[in-house]
mmCIF file of N, CA and C in Angstrom:
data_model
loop_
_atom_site.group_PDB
_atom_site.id
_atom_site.type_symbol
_atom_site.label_atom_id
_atom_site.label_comp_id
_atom_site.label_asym_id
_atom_site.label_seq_id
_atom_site.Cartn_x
_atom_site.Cartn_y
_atom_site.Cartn_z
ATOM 1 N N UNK I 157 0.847 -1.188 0.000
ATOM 2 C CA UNK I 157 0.000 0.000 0.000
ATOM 3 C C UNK I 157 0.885 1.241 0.000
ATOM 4 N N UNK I 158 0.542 1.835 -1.178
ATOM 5 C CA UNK I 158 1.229 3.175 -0.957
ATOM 6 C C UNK I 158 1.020 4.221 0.128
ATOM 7 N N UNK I 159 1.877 5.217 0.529
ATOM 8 C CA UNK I 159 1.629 6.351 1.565
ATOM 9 C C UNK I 159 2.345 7.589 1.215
ATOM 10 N N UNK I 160 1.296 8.598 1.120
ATOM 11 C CA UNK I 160 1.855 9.853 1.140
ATOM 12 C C UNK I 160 1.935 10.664 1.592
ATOM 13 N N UNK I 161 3.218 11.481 1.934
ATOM 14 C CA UNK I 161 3.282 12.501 2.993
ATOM 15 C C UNK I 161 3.691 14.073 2.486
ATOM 16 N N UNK I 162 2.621 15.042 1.984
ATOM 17 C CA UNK I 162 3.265 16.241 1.720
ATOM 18 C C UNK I 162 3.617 17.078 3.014
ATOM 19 N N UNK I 163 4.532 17.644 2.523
ATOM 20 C CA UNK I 163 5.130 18.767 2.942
ATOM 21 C C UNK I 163 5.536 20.423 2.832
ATOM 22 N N UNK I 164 5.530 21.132 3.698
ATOM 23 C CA UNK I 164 6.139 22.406 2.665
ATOM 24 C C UNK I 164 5.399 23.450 2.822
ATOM 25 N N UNK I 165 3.966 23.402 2.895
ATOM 26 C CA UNK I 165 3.147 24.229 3.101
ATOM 27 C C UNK I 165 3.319 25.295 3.663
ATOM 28 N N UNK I 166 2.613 26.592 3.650
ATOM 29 C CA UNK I 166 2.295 27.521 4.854
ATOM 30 C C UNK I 166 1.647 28.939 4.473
ATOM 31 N N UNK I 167 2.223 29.988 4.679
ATOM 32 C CA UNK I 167 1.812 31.333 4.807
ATOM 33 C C UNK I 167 2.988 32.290 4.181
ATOM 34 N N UNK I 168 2.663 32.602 2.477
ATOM 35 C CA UNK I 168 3.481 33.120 1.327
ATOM 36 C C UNK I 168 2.805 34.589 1.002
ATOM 37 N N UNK I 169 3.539 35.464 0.861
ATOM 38 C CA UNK I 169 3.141 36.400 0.054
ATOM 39 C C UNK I 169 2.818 36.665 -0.890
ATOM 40 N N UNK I 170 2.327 37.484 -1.467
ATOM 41 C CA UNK I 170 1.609 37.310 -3.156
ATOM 42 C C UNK I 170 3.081 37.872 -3.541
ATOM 43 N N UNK I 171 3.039 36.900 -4.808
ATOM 44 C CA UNK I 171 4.272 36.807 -5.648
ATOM 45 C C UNK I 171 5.642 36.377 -5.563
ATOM 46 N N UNK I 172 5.539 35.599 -4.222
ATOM 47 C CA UNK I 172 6.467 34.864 -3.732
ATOM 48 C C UNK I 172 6.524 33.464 -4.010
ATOM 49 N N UNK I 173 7.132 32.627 -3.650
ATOM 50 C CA UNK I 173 7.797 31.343 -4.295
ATOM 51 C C UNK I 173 7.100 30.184 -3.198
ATOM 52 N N UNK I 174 7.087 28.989 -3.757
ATOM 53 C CA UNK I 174 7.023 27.795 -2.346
ATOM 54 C C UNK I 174 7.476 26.959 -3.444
ATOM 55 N N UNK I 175 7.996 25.857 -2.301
ATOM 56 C CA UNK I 175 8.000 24.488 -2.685
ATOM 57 C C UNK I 175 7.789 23.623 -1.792
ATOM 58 N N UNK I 176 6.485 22.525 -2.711
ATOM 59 C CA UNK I 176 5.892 21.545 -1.407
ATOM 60 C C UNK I 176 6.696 19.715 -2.344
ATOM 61 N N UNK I 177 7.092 19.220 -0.764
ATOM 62 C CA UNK I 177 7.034 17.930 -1.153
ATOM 63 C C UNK I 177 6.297 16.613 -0.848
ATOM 64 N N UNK I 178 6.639 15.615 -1.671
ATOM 65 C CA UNK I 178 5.880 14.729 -1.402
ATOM 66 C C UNK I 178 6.600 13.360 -1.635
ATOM 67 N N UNK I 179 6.652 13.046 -0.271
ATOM 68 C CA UNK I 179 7.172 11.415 0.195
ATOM 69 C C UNK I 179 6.488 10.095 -0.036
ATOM 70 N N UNK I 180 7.229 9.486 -1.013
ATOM 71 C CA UNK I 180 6.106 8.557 -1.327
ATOM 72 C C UNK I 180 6.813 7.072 -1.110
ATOM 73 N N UNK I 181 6.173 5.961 -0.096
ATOM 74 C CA UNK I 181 6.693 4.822 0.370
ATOM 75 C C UNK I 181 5.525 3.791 -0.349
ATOM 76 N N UNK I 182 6.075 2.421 0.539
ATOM 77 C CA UNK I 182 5.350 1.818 0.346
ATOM 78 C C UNK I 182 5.257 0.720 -1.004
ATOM 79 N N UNK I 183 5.719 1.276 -2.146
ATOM 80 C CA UNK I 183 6.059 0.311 -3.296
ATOM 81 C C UNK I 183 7.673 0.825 -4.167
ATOM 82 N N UNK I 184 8.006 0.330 -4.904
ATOM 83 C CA UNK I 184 8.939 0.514 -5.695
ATOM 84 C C UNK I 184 8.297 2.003 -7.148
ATOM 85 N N UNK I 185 8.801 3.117 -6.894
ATOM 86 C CA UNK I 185 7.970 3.910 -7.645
ATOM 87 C C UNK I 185 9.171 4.201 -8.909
ATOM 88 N N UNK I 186 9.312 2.640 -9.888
ATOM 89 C CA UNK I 186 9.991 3.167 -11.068
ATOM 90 C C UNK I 186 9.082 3.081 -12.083
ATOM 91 N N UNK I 187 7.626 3.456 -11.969
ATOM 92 C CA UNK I 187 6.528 3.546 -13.118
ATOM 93 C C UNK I 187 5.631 4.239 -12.219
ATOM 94 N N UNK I 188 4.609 4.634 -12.958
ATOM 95 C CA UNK I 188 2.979 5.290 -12.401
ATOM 96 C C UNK I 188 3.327 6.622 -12.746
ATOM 97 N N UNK I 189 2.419 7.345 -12.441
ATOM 98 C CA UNK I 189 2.148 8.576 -12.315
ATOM 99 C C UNK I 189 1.919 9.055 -10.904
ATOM 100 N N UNK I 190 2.359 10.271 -10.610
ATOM 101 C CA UNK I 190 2.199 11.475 -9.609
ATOM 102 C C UNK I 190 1.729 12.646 -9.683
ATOM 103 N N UNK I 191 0.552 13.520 -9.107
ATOM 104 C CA UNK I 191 -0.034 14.575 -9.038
ATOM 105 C C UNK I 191 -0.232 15.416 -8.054
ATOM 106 N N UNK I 192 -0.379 16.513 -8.887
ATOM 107 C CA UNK I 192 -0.768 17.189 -7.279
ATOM 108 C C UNK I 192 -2.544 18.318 -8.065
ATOM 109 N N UNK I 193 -2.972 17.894 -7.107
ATOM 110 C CA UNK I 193 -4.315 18.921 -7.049
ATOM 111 C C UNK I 193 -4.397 20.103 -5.312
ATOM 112 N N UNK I 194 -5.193 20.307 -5.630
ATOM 113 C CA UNK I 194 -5.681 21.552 -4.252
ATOM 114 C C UNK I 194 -7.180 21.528 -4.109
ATOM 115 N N UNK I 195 -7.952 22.221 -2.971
ATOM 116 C CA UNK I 195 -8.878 22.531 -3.124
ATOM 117 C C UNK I 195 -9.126 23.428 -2.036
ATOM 118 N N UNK I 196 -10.493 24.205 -2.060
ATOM 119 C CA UNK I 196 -10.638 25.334 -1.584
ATOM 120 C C UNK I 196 -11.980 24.896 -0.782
ATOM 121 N N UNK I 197 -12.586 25.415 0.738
ATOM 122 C CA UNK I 197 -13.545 24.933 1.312
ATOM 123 C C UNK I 197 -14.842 25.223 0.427
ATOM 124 N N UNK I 198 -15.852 23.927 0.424
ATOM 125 C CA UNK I 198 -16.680 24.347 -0.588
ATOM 126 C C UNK I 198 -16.752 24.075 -2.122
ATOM 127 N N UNK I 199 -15.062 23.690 -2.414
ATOM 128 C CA UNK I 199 -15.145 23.259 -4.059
ATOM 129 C C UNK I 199 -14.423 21.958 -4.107
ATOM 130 N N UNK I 200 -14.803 21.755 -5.808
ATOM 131 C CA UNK I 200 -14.456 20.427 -5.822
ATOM 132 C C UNK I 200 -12.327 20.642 -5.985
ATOM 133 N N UNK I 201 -11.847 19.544 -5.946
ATOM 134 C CA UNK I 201 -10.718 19.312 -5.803
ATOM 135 C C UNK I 201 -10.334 19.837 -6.935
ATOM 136 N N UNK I 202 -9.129 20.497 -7.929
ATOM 137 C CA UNK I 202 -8.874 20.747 -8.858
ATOM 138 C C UNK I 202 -7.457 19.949 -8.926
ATOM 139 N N UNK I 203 -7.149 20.061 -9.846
ATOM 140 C CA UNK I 203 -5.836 19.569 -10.641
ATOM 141 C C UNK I 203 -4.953 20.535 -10.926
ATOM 142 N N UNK I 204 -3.406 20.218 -10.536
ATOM 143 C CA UNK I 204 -2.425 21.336 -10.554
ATOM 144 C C UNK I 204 -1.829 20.788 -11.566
ATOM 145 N N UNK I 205 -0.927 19.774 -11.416
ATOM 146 C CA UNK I 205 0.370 19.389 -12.274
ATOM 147 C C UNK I 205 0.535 18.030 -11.924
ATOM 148 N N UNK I 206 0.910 16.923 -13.151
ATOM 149 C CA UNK I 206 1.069 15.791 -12.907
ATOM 150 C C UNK I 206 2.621 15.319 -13.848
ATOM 151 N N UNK I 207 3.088 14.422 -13.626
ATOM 152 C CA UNK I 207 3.758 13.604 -14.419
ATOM 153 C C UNK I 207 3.978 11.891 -14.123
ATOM 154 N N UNK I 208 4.663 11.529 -15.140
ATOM 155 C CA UNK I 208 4.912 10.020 -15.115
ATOM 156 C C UNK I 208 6.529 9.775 -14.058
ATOM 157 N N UNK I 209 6.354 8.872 -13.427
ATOM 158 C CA UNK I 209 7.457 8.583 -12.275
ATOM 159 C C UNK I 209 8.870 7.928 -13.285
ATOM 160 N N UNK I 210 8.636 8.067 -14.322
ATOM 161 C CA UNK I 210 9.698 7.372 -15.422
ATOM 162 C C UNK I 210 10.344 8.967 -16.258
ATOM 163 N N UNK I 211 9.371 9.425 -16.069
ATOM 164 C CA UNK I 211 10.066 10.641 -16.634
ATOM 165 C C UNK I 211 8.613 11.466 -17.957
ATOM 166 N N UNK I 212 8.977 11.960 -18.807
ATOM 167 C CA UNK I 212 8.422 12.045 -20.196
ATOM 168 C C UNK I 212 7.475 13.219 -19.903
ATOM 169 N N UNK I 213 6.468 13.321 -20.433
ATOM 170 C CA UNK I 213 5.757 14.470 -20.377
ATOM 171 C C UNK I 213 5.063 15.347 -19.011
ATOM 172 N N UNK I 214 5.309 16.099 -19.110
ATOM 173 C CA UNK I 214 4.783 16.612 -18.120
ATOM 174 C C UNK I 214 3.204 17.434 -18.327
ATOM 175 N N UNK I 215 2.417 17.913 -17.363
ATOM 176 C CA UNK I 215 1.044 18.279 -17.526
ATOM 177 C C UNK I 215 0.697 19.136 -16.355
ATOM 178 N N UNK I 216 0.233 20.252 -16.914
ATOM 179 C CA UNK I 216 0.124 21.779 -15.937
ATOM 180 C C UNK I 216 -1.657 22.162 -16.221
ATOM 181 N N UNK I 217 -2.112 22.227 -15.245
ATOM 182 C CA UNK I 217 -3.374 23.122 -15.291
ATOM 183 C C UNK I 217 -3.100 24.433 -15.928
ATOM 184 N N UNK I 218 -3.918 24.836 -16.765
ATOM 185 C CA UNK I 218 -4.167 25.803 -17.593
ATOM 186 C C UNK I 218 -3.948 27.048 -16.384
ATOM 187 N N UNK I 219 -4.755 27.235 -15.452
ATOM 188 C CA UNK I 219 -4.717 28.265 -14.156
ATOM 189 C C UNK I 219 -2.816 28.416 -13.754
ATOM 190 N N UNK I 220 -2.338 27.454 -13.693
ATOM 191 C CA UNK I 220 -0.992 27.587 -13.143
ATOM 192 C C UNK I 220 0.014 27.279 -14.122
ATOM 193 N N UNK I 221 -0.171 27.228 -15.422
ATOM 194 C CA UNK I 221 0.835 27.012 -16.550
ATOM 195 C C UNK I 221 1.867 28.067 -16.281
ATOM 196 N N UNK I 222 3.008 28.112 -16.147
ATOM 197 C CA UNK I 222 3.918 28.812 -16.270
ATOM 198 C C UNK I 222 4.447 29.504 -15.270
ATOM 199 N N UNK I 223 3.867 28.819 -14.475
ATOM 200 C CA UNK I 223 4.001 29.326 -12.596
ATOM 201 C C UNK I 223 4.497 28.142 -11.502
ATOM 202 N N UNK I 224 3.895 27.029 -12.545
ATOM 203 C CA UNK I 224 4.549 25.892 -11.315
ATOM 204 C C UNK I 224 5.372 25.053 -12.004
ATOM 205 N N UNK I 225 6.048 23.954 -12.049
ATOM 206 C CA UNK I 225 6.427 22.995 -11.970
ATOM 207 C C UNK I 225 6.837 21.470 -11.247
ATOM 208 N N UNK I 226 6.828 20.292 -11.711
ATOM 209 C CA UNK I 226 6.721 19.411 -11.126
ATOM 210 C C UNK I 226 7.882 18.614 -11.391
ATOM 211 N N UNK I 227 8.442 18.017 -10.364
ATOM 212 C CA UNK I 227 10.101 17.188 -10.164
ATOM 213 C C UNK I 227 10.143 16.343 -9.413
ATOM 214 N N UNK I 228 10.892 15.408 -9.720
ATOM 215 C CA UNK I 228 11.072 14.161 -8.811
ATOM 216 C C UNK I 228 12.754 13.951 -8.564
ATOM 217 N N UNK I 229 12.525 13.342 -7.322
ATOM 218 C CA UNK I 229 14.101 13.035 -6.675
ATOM 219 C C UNK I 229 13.743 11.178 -6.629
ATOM 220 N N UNK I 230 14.306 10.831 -7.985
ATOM 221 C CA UNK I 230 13.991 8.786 -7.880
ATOM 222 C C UNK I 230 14.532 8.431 -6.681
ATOM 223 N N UNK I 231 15.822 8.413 -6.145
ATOM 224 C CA UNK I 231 16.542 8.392 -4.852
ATOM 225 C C UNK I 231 16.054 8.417 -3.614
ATOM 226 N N UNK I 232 15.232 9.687 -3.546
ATOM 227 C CA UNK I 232 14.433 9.538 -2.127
ATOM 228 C C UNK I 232 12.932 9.436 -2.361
ATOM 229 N N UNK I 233 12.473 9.309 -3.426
ATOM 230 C CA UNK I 233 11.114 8.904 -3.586
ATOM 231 C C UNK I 233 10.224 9.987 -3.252
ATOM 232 N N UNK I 234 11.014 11.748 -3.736
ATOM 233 C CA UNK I 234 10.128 12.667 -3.266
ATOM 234 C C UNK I 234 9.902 12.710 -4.815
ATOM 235 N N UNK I 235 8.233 13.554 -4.689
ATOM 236 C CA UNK I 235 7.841 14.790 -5.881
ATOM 237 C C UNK I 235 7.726 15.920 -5.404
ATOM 238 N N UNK I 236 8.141 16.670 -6.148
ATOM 239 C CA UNK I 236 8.153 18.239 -5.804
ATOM 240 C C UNK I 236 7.174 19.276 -6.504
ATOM 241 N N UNK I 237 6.484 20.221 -6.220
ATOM 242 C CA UNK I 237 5.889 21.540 -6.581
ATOM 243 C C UNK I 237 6.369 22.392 -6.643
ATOM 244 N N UNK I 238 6.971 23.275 -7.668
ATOM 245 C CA UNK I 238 7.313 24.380 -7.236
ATOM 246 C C UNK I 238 6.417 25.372 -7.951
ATOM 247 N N UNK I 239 5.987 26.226 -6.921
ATOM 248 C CA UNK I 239 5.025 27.386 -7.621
ATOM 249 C C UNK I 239 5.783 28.775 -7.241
ATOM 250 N N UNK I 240 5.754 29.860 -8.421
ATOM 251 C CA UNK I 240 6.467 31.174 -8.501
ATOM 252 C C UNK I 240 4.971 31.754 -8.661
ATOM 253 N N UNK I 241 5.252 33.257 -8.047
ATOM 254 C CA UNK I 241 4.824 34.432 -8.720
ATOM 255 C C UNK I 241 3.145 33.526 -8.120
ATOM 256 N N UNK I 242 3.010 33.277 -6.440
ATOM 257 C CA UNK I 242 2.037 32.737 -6.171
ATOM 258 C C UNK I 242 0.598 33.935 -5.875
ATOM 259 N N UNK I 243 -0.455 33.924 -6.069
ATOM 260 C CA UNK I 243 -1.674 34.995 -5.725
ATOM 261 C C UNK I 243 -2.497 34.466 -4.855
ATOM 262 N N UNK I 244 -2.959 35.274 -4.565
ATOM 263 C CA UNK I 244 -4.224 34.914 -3.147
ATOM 264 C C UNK I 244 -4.710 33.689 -3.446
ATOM 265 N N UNK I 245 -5.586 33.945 -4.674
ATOM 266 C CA UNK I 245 -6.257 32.608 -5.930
ATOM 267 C C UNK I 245 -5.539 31.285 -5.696
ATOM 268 N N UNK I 246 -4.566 31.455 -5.390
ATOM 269 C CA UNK I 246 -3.902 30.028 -4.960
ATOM 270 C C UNK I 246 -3.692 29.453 -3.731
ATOM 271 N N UNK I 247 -4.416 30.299 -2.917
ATOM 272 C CA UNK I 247 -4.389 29.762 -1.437
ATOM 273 C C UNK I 247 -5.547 28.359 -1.473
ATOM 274 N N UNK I 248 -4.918 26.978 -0.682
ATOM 275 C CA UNK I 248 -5.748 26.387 -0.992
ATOM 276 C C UNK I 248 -5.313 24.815 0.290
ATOM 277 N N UNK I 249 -5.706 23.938 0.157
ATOM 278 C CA UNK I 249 -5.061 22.447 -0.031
ATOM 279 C C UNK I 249 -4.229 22.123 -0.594
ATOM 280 N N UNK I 250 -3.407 21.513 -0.635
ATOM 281 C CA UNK I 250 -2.636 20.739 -1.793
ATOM 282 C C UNK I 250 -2.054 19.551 -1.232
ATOM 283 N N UNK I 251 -2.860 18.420 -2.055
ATOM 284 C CA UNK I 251 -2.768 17.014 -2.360
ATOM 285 C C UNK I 251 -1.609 16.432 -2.913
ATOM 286 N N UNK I 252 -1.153 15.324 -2.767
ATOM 287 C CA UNK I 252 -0.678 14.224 -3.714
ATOM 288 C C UNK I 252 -1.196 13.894 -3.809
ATOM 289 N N UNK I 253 -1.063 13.045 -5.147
ATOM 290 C CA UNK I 253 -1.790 11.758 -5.461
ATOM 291 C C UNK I 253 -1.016 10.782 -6.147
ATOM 292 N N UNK I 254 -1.167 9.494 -6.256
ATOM 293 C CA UNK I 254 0.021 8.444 -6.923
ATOM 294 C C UNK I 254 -1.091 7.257 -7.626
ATOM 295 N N UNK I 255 -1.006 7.132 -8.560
ATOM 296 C CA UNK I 255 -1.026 5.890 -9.054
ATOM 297 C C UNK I 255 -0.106 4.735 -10.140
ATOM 298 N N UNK I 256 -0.426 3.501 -9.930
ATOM 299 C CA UNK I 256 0.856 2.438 -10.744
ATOM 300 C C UNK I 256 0.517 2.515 -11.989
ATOM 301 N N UNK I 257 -0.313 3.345 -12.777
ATOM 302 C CA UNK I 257 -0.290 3.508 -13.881
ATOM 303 C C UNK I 257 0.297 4.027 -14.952
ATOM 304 N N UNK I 258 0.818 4.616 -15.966
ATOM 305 C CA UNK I 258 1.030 5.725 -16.687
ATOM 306 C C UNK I 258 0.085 6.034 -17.499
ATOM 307 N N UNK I 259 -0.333 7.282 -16.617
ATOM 308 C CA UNK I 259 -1.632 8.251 -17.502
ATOM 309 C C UNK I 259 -1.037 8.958 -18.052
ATOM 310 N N UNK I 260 -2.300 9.602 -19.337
ATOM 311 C CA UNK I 260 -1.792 10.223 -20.234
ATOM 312 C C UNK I 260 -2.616 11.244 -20.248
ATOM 313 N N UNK I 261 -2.171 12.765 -20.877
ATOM 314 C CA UNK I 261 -3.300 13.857 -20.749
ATOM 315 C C UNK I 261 -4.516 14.039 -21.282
ATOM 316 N N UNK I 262 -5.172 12.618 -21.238
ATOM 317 C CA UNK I 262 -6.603 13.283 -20.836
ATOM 318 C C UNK I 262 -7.141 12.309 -19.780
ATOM 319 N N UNK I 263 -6.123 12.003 -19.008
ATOM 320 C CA UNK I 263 -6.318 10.957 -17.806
ATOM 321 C C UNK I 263 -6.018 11.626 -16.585
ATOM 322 N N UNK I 264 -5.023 11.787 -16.942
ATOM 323 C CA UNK I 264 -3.867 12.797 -15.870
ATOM 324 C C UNK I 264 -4.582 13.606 -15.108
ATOM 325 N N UNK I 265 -5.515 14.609 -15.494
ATOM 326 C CA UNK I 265 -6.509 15.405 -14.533
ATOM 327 C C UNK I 265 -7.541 14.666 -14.065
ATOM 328 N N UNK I 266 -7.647 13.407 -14.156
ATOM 329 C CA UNK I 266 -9.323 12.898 -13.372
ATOM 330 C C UNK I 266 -8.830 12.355 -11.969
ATOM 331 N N UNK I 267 -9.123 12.579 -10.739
ATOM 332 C CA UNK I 267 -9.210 12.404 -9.459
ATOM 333 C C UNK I 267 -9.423 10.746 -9.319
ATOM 334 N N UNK I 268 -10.520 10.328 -10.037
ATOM 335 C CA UNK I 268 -10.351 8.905 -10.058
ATOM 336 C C UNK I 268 -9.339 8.254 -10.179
ATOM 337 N N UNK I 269 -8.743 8.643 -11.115
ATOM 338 C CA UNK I 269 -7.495 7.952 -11.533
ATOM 339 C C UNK I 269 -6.239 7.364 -11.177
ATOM 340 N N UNK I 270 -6.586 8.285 -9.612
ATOM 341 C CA UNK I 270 -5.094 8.063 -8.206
ATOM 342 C C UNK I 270 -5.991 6.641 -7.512
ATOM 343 N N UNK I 271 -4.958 5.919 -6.742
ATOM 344 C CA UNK I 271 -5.847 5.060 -5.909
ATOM 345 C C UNK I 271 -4.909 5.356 -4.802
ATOM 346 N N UNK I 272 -4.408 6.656 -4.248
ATOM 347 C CA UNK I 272 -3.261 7.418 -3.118
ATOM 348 C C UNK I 272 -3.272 8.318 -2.963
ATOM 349 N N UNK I 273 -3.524 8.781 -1.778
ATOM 350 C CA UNK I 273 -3.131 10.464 -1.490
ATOM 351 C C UNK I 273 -2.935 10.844 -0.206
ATOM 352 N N UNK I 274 -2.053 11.722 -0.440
ATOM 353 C CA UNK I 274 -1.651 12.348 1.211
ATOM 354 C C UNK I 274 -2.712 13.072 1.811
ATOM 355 N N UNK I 275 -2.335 13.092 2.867
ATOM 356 C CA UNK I 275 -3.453 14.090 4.095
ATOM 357 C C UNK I 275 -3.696 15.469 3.673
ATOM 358 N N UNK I 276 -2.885 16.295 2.875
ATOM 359 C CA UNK I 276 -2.612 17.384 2.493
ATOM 360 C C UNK I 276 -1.556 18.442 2.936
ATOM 361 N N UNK I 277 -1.446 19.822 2.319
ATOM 362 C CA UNK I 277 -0.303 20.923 3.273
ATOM 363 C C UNK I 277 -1.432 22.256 2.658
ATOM 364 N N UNK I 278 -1.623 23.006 3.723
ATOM 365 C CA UNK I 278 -1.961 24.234 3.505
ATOM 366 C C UNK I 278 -1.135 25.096 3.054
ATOM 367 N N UNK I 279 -1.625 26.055 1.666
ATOM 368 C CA UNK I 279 -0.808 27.102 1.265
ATOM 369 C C UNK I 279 -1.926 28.203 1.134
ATOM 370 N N UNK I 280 -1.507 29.244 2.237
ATOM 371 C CA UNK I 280 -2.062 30.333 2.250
ATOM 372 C C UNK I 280 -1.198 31.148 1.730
ATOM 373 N N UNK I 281 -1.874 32.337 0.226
ATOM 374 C CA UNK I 281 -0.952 33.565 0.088
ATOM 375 C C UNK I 281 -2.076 34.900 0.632
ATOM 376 N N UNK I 282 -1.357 35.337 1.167
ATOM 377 C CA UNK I 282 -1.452 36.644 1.784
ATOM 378 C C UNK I 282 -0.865 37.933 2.149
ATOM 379 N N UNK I 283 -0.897 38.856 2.241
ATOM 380 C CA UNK I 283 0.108 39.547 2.664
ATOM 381 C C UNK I 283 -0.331 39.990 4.040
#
């Protein structure tokens, strides 16, 4: 059984930087896919950024194209977020998610599609 543990979270200024991680045990992760979504009290979960644990394409929500990115350390079995140039609008939840699959983009954003996810990390921007 997989387990995930993000990290990283907290209380950012608008237009400032974070990076959240995410510890992932439990199986051998040299295939599947990894994601990260958020959500806000009241809405449904959204989709940030995903990729394949092998490498190859990567996949950005339209809302955060060009603001975040997504990385993996194979070694310690983290994924990483990094979001720049963050706005209020992005204060939220933020999830992992893992599955042994390799999805592809028009898979990659469906919530179903994980059968893993961490507890979450709060990212509040504010000033």
């Amino acid at each position: 059984q997989v387990q995930l543990v993000e990290s990283g979270g907290g209380l950012v200024q608008p237009g400032n930087s974070l990076r959240l991680s995410c510890v992932a045990s439990g199986r051998t992760f040299s295939s599947g896919t990894m994601a990260w979504f958020r959500q806000v009290p009241g809405k449904e979960r959204e989709y940030v950024a995903g990729r394949r644990w092998s490498g190859g394409n990567f996949y950005y929500a339209d809302s955060m194209k060009g603001r975040v990115s997504i990385s993996r350390d194979n070694s310690r079995n983290v994924v990483y977020l990094e979001m720049n140039s963050l706005k209020p609008e992005d204060t939220a939840v933020y999830y992992c998610a893992a599955t042994s699959r390799n999805l592809i983009a028009s898979s990659v954003r469906r919530m179903g599609e994980y059968d893993a996810w961490g507890q979450g990390t709060q990212v509040t921007v504010s000033s």
